[in-house]
Each structure stands twice: as structure tokens, then as C-alpha cells.
Amino acid sequence: MLRISDLTIEYSSGGYVVRPISGLDLRADAGHLVLLLGASGSGKTSLLSVIAGLLTPASGSVQVGDTEVVGLSGSALTHHRRHGVGVVFQAFNLVPSLTAAENVQVPLRAAGWRARAARDRAAELIARVDLEDRAHHRPADLSGGQQQRVAIARALAHDPPVLLADEPTAHLDYLQVESVLRLLRDLADSGRLVIVATHDDRLKPLSDEVLDLTPSAETTGRAPTRQVLEAGEVLFAEGERGDRVYVVESGTIELARHRDDGTEELLTTVSDGGYFGELGPMLGLPRSATARAVDRAVVIGYSLRDFRDHLQPSSPGALLSEAADATEAWAENISQ
């Protein structure tokens, strides 16, 4: 089973702090196939990396079975990576010079298995993914779906109770997708916990549970909200999820981004009649900056669809174009 509590993930990118996951809770049990659904940048791969012990979160708890993953080090961390989870990478990551069977042997030999035992285990797993007739072919001679099945067999080398698959169908055509998805479903049905990160919501019928990391921004029926902020008060923080676009009725709002040295960079200020916070809801991404009142300010929060009606752009593309123009102007000011 998997238990995640109040998980926040942060990392440095280009001198800035990126927080794709904030305060996440998740429970998943053996025998289930769980989808992590979300757009690029929503934190799917980061979450898989934390579960696998490849990335250390800023805070929170990740428990796989009886093992608390956060804080593991040394031999305990190595044991978790080998025996607690199996990882299927988006780009397959097969060794080009090795055959399919030899690629499956790699983690076994790295763990100290004798050659004969590793060959026997690899043959068993190659059969499990229905590739006996391709066992002695190198990756270049395999289709994308066959390479993905080899990658799954390799991830199962140490029989981990949890299998993590990052966009397992991203490079496959529809003929290859079916066999890979059937295999993942079978692995869950046999008692393993399978967690699949994907941006493709067509996989929903295959799953037992769906964790949508992209907030819905098209909700209507919620009246606009009017908020009064005192000087220094934060409306939303960088990394938070939100489905509201804000128009400044009065006062001034500053948008600032955290740098990895602990300082803040002022991106822009928005005053009477201006708007901000549109790209997160539009693209399904976390907030990319913190919005804070410079002085006493009043803001109106709209759903994205209602905001479009309020602004009356010619199309959703016009809204994105205006946001891009504002970003370009900010960048030009910074360069000067």
C-alpha cells in the first residue's frame, strides 16, 4: 500500500524555486491501478520520483508498505529502490548494445546475482511480457511497444510490490498502446500496486483511482468573489493550485517569484483595472508567482470562463496572447 501525507515537492530550476506539488495527500492499495493525471509541469514525474526515492521532498510523508521513504539513506535507500518499487521510464532507457533479455538482467547483475540465475529470471520476465520470440533482439530491432514491455520486465526484476510508469504510452501508436495497457492492468490485477503518470484522460476507464493534478478551471455557477486585502496580505502563494483569475478593483498587487537563494524577484505590479493569475487556470498549472497586496487592495475573482466573458476577448487565444504580451514587456523591462 501507499500512503502520502501533506507532501510538498520543491526543486531549483534556472535560479528559481519550483513547487509542482503542495500539501498532497494520497492513499492507494495493492491490486489497484492509479492514474496520476495532469498536464506537463503538473508534478506527475516529480511525484513518481519521490515515491521511488530518487527525489527528496521539501516536506511530508511517503510510506510504501511499512517503509517511510522520506529520510531513507545508504543501504536502506538502495534496498527501497531495488525491491520496494520498479520504475518504467518514459524514454525506455534501454541499453542499445544489449539484447532484450540482457537489458532485463542488468538490475539483477548489479545487485550481485550470478549469471545463470539472472538469465533464468530474465527469461521468466520476458515470457511474462510475451516477448520470448524477441528476447535476443536489440532495442533498435524492436517496436516502441516491444521496447516498453522490455522496460516493464526490467522494472519487475526484483518483484517490487509497487510499479511506477511515467507516460508509458507517450511514444506508442494505437496498436502498441493496447498491449502495454493490458499488461499494466494485468499486473495490478495480480496484486501489485501500479501507478501510471499520464496526461491522457482516455486511460481513465482502465484505472481504479484517478488523482487529477490539474485543477478544473471551467467551473461556472460560482459567483465572482470580492476580496479586501490589507497591505502585505497574500492572495495566493507560488506553487498553489487555483481556478480564479483576479481583476484589481482598487489598490496595487505585486507578483513575486522565489529564487533558490532565498530571495524574491518582483515580476510586476497590477493596479486598478488590471488582471492577473490567468495562466495557471488556463493551462492547468500551479501558480507561478505569489500575489501580495502592496497597499490596501480590492480584487474580484472570476472563474476562467466568466473572466473571458468579463474581458470579452475574441477567443481563448486572445487571452493567452495578451498574457504573452505582458510577459514580453516585463522581460524587456528587466533586460533594460
Short mmCIF file of C-alpha atoms in Angstrom, two decimals:
data_model
loop_
_atom_site.label_atom_id
_atom_site.label_comp_id
_atom_site.label_asym_id
_atom_site.label_seq_id
_atom_site.Cartn_x
_atom_site.Cartn_y
_atom_site.Cartn_z
CA MET A 1 0.00 0.00 0.00
CA LEU A 2 0.99 3.62 -0.46
CA ARG A 3 0.25 6.43 2.00
CA ILE A 4 1.24 10.02 1.17
CA SER A 5 0.55 12.80 3.67
CA ASP A 6 0.93 16.59 3.29
CA LEU A 7 3.60 16.21 0.62
CA THR A 8 5.31 19.27 -0.82
CA ILE A 9 7.92 18.97 -3.56
CA GLU A 10 10.34 21.76 -4.40
CA TYR A 11 13.40 21.95 -6.59
CA SER A 12 15.64 24.58 -8.17
CA SER A 13 15.35 25.40 -11.87
CA GLY A 14 17.12 28.29 -13.57
CA GLY A 15 17.72 30.06 -10.27
CA TYR A 16 14.08 29.83 -9.17
CA VAL A 17 12.23 27.59 -6.73
CA VAL A 18 9.69 25.35 -8.47
CA ARG A 19 6.92 23.80 -6.36
CA PRO A 20 4.88 21.40 -8.54
CA ILE A 21 3.25 19.60 -5.58
CA SER A 22 1.97 21.30 -2.42
CA GLY A 23 0.22 19.62 0.52
CA LEU A 24 -0.72 16.43 -1.34
CA ASP A 25 -2.50 13.50 0.35
CA LEU A 26 -2.93 10.13 -1.38
CA ARG A 27 -3.90 6.60 -0.35
CA ALA A 28 -3.63 3.63 -2.70
CA ASP A 29 -3.78 -0.11 -2.07
CA ALA A 30 -2.30 -3.24 -3.58
CA GLY A 31 -4.14 -4.57 -6.59
CA HIS A 32 -5.11 -1.10 -7.81
CA LEU A 33 -4.11 0.79 -10.90
CA VAL A 34 -3.87 4.50 -10.08
CA LEU A 35 -3.67 7.27 -12.67
CA LEU A 36 -1.76 10.45 -11.93
CA LEU A 37 -3.46 12.67 -14.46
CA GLY A 38 -2.22 16.11 -15.41
CA ALA A 39 -0.68 18.41 -17.97
CA SER A 40 3.06 18.78 -18.47
CA GLY A 41 4.53 20.59 -15.48
CA SER A 42 1.82 19.48 -13.06
CA GLY A 43 4.22 17.37 -10.98
CA LYS A 44 3.50 13.82 -12.17
CA THR A 45 7.11 12.80 -12.77
CA SER A 46 8.28 14.59 -9.62
CA LEU A 47 5.75 12.63 -7.55
CA LEU A 48 6.88 9.32 -9.06
CA SER A 49 10.49 10.28 -8.33
CA VAL A 50 9.71 10.91 -4.67
CA ILE A 51 7.87 7.58 -4.32
CA ALA A 52 10.86 5.86 -5.93
CA GLY A 53 13.31 7.54 -3.57
CA LEU A 54 15.00 9.41 -6.40
CA LEU A 55 13.94 12.88 -5.23
CA THR A 56 13.72 14.24 -1.69
CA PRO A 57 10.58 16.32 -0.99
CA ALA A 58 10.57 19.60 0.89
CA SER A 59 8.19 18.15 3.49
CA GLY A 60 5.62 15.44 4.08
CA SER A 61 5.48 11.68 4.42
CA VAL A 62 5.61 8.87 1.83
CA GLN A 63 5.02 5.37 3.16
CA VAL A 64 5.32 2.29 0.93
CA GLY A 65 4.17 -0.69 2.94
CA ASP A 66 5.97 -0.40 6.28
CA THR A 67 8.76 1.77 4.86
CA GLU A 68 8.86 5.54 5.33
CA VAL A 69 10.63 6.63 2.14
CA VAL A 70 11.37 10.23 3.15
CA GLY A 71 14.65 10.27 5.03
CA LEU A 72 15.98 6.94 3.77
CA SER A 73 19.71 6.85 3.08
CA GLY A 74 22.53 4.42 2.43
CA SER A 75 21.70 0.74 2.17
CA ALA A 76 18.07 1.30 3.23
CA LEU A 77 17.53 3.66 0.31
CA THR A 78 19.24 1.25 -2.10
CA HIS A 79 17.01 -1.57 -0.86
CA HIS A 80 13.88 0.52 -1.41
CA ARG A 81 14.92 1.48 -4.93
CA ARG A 82 15.67 -2.12 -5.83
CA HIS A 83 12.97 -4.05 -4.01
CA GLY A 84 10.27 -1.58 -2.99
CA VAL A 85 9.50 -0.01 -6.35
CA GLY A 86 10.06 -0.67 -10.02
CA VAL A 87 10.28 2.29 -12.40
CA VAL A 88 9.29 2.33 -16.07
CA PHE A 89 10.81 5.44 -17.63
CA GLN A 90 9.11 7.44 -20.36
CA ALA A 91 12.07 7.12 -22.75
CA PHE A 92 12.51 3.35 -22.06
CA ASN A 93 16.22 3.86 -21.10
CA LEU A 94 17.29 0.53 -22.58
CA VAL A 95 20.98 -0.14 -23.25
CA PRO A 96 21.27 -0.10 -27.08
CA SER A 97 24.10 -2.65 -27.26
CA LEU A 98 22.28 -5.26 -25.16
CA THR A 99 19.52 -7.63 -26.18
CA ALA A 100 16.07 -7.51 -24.60
CA ALA A 101 16.95 -10.35 -22.23
CA GLU A 102 20.29 -8.78 -21.33
CA ASN A 103 18.61 -5.46 -20.55
CA VAL A 104 16.34 -7.25 -18.07
CA GLN A 105 19.41 -8.87 -16.47
CA VAL A 106 21.11 -5.51 -15.80
CA PRO A 107 19.49 -4.72 -12.40
CA LEU A 108 19.92 -8.33 -11.30
CA ARG A 109 23.63 -8.42 -12.11
CA ALA A 110 24.05 -5.00 -10.47
CA ALA A 111 22.54 -6.47 -7.31
CA GLY A 112 25.06 -9.34 -7.30
CA TRP A 113 23.03 -12.14 -8.89
CA ARG A 114 25.03 -14.94 -10.51
CA ALA A 115 24.91 -15.02 -14.31
CA ARG A 116 22.82 -18.20 -14.60
CA ALA A 117 20.23 -17.07 -12.04
CA ALA A 118 19.97 -13.67 -13.73
CA ARG A 119 19.45 -15.32 -17.15
CA ASP A 120 16.73 -17.59 -15.76
CA ARG A 121 14.92 -14.69 -14.07
CA ALA A 122 15.17 -12.55 -17.22
CA ALA A 123 13.76 -15.38 -19.34
CA GLU A 124 10.84 -15.70 -16.91
CA LEU A 125 10.09 -11.98 -17.13
CA ILE A 126 10.50 -11.81 -20.91
CA ALA A 127 7.88 -14.55 -21.08
CA ARG A 128 5.69 -12.61 -18.65
CA VAL A 129 5.57 -9.68 -21.11
CA ASP A 130 5.08 -12.04 -24.08
CA LEU A 131 8.38 -11.35 -25.86
CA GLU A 132 10.04 -14.78 -25.97
CA ASP A 133 10.49 -14.52 -29.75
CA ARG A 134 12.24 -11.14 -29.38
CA ALA A 135 14.43 -11.94 -26.37
CA HIS A 136 17.67 -11.82 -28.38
CA HIS A 137 16.88 -8.67 -30.35
CA ARG A 138 18.45 -5.33 -29.52
CA PRO A 139 16.27 -2.25 -28.88
CA ALA A 140 16.80 -0.86 -32.39
CA ASP A 141 15.16 -4.00 -33.76
CA LEU A 142 12.11 -3.72 -31.51
CA SER A 143 8.98 -1.64 -31.93
CA GLY A 144 8.15 1.08 -29.40
CA GLY A 145 5.61 -1.17 -27.72
CA GLN A 146 8.08 -4.03 -27.51
CA GLN A 147 10.73 -1.76 -26.01
CA GLN A 148 8.20 -0.58 -23.43
CA ARG A 149 7.40 -4.17 -22.49
CA VAL A 150 11.12 -4.88 -22.06
CA ALA A 151 11.32 -1.82 -19.78
CA ILE A 152 8.40 -3.17 -17.74
CA ALA A 153 10.06 -6.57 -17.46
CA ARG A 154 13.25 -4.90 -16.24
CA ALA A 155 11.27 -2.90 -13.64
CA LEU A 156 9.85 -6.20 -12.33
CA ALA A 157 13.30 -7.80 -11.93
CA HIS A 158 13.22 -7.78 -8.11
CA ASP A 159 9.45 -8.37 -7.91
CA PRO A 160 8.63 -4.98 -6.31
CA PRO A 161 5.16 -4.51 -4.80
CA VAL A 162 4.83 -1.09 -6.48
CA LEU A 163 5.31 -0.38 -10.18
CA LEU A 164 5.66 3.24 -11.32
CA ALA A 165 5.17 4.04 -15.02
CA ASP A 166 5.90 7.50 -16.40
CA GLU A 167 3.87 8.23 -19.56
CA PRO A 168 4.11 4.58 -20.68
CA THR A 169 2.13 5.19 -23.88
CA ALA A 170 3.71 8.51 -24.91
CA HIS A 171 5.77 7.13 -27.81
CA LEU A 172 3.41 4.38 -28.97
CA ASP A 173 0.87 4.15 -31.75
CA TYR A 174 -2.61 2.84 -31.02
CA LEU A 175 -1.72 -0.73 -31.98
CA GLN A 176 1.14 -0.82 -29.45
CA VAL A 177 -0.78 1.01 -26.72
CA GLU A 178 -3.30 -1.79 -26.27
CA SER A 179 -0.74 -4.47 -25.38
CA VAL A 180 1.10 -2.22 -22.92
CA LEU A 181 -2.09 -1.11 -21.15
CA ARG A 182 -3.38 -4.67 -20.98
CA LEU A 183 -0.08 -5.71 -19.36
CA LEU A 184 -0.25 -2.90 -16.76
CA ARG A 185 -3.85 -3.82 -15.93
CA ASP A 186 -2.90 -7.48 -15.55
CA LEU A 187 -0.03 -6.59 -13.22
CA ALA A 188 -2.43 -4.69 -10.96
CA ASP A 189 -4.98 -7.49 -11.06
CA SER A 190 -2.29 -9.90 -9.88
CA GLY A 191 -1.94 -7.91 -6.63
CA ARG A 192 0.64 -5.27 -7.42
CA LEU A 193 0.06 -1.53 -6.96
CA VAL A 194 0.56 0.13 -10.35
CA ILE A 195 0.81 3.93 -10.58
CA VAL A 196 0.73 5.45 -14.04
CA ALA A 197 1.55 9.10 -14.72
CA THR A 198 -0.11 10.39 -17.87
CA HIS A 199 -1.62 13.45 -19.49
CA ASP A 200 -4.10 11.27 -21.44
CA ASP A 201 -7.52 11.11 -19.76
CA ARG A 202 -8.56 8.35 -22.18
CA LEU A 203 -6.87 5.96 -19.75
CA LYS A 204 -9.46 6.69 -17.04
CA PRO A 205 -11.67 3.64 -17.76
CA LEU A 206 -8.63 1.41 -17.20
CA SER A 207 -7.95 2.67 -13.68
CA ASP A 208 -9.32 2.03 -10.21
CA GLU A 209 -8.48 5.53 -8.96
CA VAL A 210 -7.60 8.85 -10.57
CA LEU A 211 -5.60 11.64 -8.96
CA ASP A 212 -6.05 14.71 -11.15
CA LEU A 213 -3.11 17.07 -10.62
CA THR A 214 -4.64 19.65 -12.95
CA PRO A 215 -7.36 21.79 -11.38
CA SER A 216 -10.54 22.36 -13.34
CA ALA A 217 -10.86 25.98 -14.31
CA GLU A 218 -14.03 25.85 -16.38
CA THR A 219 -16.49 25.65 -13.48
CA THR A 220 -19.37 28.07 -13.82
CA GLY A 221 -22.20 28.79 -11.45
CA ARG A 222 -19.83 30.22 -8.85
CA ALA A 223 -20.41 33.92 -8.43
CA PRO A 224 -17.42 36.25 -8.63
CA THR A 225 -15.79 36.83 -5.26
CA ARG A 226 -14.77 40.20 -3.90
CA GLN A 227 -11.83 40.22 -1.50
CA VAL A 228 -10.31 43.03 0.52
CA LEU A 229 -6.58 42.67 1.20
CA GLU A 230 -4.56 44.69 3.66
CA ALA A 231 -1.02 45.81 2.83
CA GLY A 232 1.31 42.79 2.81
CA GLU A 233 -1.51 40.23 2.75
CA VAL A 234 -1.00 37.27 0.38
CA LEU A 235 -3.84 36.41 -2.01
CA PHE A 236 -2.19 33.21 -3.26
CA ALA A 237 1.28 31.70 -2.94
CA GLU A 238 3.58 30.39 -5.62
CA GLY A 239 3.00 26.67 -6.20
CA GLU A 240 -0.63 26.69 -5.04
CA ARG A 241 -3.45 25.48 -7.27
CA GLY A 242 -6.24 27.82 -8.18
CA ASP A 243 -9.13 28.26 -10.58
CA ARG A 244 -9.64 32.01 -10.28
CA VAL A 245 -8.48 34.95 -12.37
CA TYR A 246 -8.33 38.24 -10.50
CA VAL A 247 -9.17 41.80 -11.55
CA VAL A 248 -7.92 44.67 -9.39
CA GLU A 249 -10.79 46.94 -8.40
CA SER A 250 -8.59 49.27 -6.36
CA GLY A 251 -5.12 49.33 -4.90
CA THR A 252 -1.99 47.53 -6.15
CA ILE A 253 -1.00 43.84 -6.24
CA GLU A 254 2.62 42.73 -6.68
CA LEU A 255 3.60 39.42 -8.24
CA ALA A 256 6.88 37.98 -6.96
CA ARG A 257 8.78 34.76 -7.61
CA HIS A 258 11.02 32.93 -5.13
CA ARG A 259 14.65 32.45 -6.08
CA ASP A 260 16.66 29.47 -4.91
CA ASP A 261 18.95 31.70 -2.82
CA GLY A 262 16.02 32.59 -0.55
CA THR A 263 15.31 36.00 -2.08
CA GLU A 264 12.31 37.17 -4.07
CA GLU A 265 12.21 38.70 -7.54
CA LEU A 266 9.48 41.24 -8.28
CA LEU A 267 7.91 40.32 -11.61
CA THR A 268 5.33 43.06 -11.99
CA THR A 269 2.65 45.10 -10.23
CA VAL A 270 -1.02 45.26 -11.19
CA SER A 271 -3.21 48.25 -10.37
CA ASP A 272 -6.79 49.44 -10.89
CA GLY A 273 -8.46 47.62 -13.80
CA GLY A 274 -5.58 45.20 -14.41
CA TYR A 275 -5.83 41.43 -14.11
CA PHE A 276 -3.53 38.56 -13.12
CA GLY A 277 -3.48 34.85 -12.34
CA GLU A 278 -4.92 33.72 -15.69
CA LEU A 279 -2.23 31.33 -16.94
CA GLY A 280 -2.43 28.83 -14.07
CA PRO A 281 -6.17 28.12 -14.52
CA MET A 282 -5.90 28.32 -18.31
CA LEU A 283 -3.06 25.77 -18.59
CA GLY A 284 -3.82 23.68 -15.51
CA LEU A 285 -0.55 24.64 -13.79
CA PRO A 286 0.34 25.70 -10.24
CA ARG A 287 0.60 29.40 -9.54
CA SER A 288 3.96 30.61 -10.91
CA ALA A 289 4.23 33.57 -8.53
CA THR A 290 3.00 34.88 -5.19
CA ALA A 291 0.33 37.62 -5.33
CA ARG A 292 0.52 40.09 -2.45
CA ALA A 293 -1.11 43.45 -1.72
CA VAL A 294 1.25 46.44 -1.80
CA ASP A 295 -1.35 48.62 -0.08
CA ARG A 296 -4.99 48.15 0.81
CA ALA A 297 -6.46 46.49 -2.28
CA VAL A 298 -9.76 45.08 -3.50
CA VAL A 299 -9.78 42.26 -6.07
CA ILE A 300 -12.58 40.42 -7.88
CA GLY A 301 -12.06 36.68 -8.51
CA TYR A 302 -13.65 35.12 -11.60
CA SER A 303 -13.79 31.60 -12.96
CA LEU A 304 -11.82 31.43 -16.21
CA ARG A 305 -14.94 31.18 -18.35
CA ASP A 306 -16.67 34.03 -16.57
CA PHE A 307 -13.49 36.09 -16.82
CA ARG A 308 -13.46 35.59 -20.58
CA ASP A 309 -17.00 36.94 -20.67
CA HIS A 310 -15.94 39.84 -18.46
CA LEU A 311 -12.93 40.71 -20.62
CA GLN A 312 -14.67 39.75 -23.89
CA PRO A 313 -11.60 38.74 -25.86
CA SER A 314 -12.23 37.48 -29.37
CA SER A 315 -11.09 33.97 -28.42
CA PRO A 316 -9.24 31.99 -25.71
CA GLY A 317 -6.16 32.56 -27.85
CA ALA A 318 -6.58 36.30 -27.46
CA LEU A 319 -6.43 35.94 -23.69
CA LEU A 320 -3.23 33.92 -23.97
CA SER A 321 -1.83 36.46 -26.43
CA GLU A 322 -2.47 39.32 -24.00
CA ALA A 323 -0.74 37.37 -21.24
CA ALA A 324 2.22 36.69 -23.54
CA ASP A 325 2.46 40.37 -24.48
CA ALA A 326 2.54 41.31 -20.79
CA THR A 327 5.27 38.74 -20.12
CA GLU A 328 7.32 40.02 -23.07
CA ALA A 329 7.02 43.59 -21.86
CA TRP A 330 8.15 42.55 -18.38
CA ALA A 331 11.14 40.69 -19.81
CA GLU A 332 12.11 43.73 -21.90
CA ASN A 333 11.98 45.96 -18.83
CA ILE A 334 14.17 43.55 -16.88
CA SER A 335 16.75 43.39 -19.70
CA GLN A 336 16.95 47.18 -19.73
#
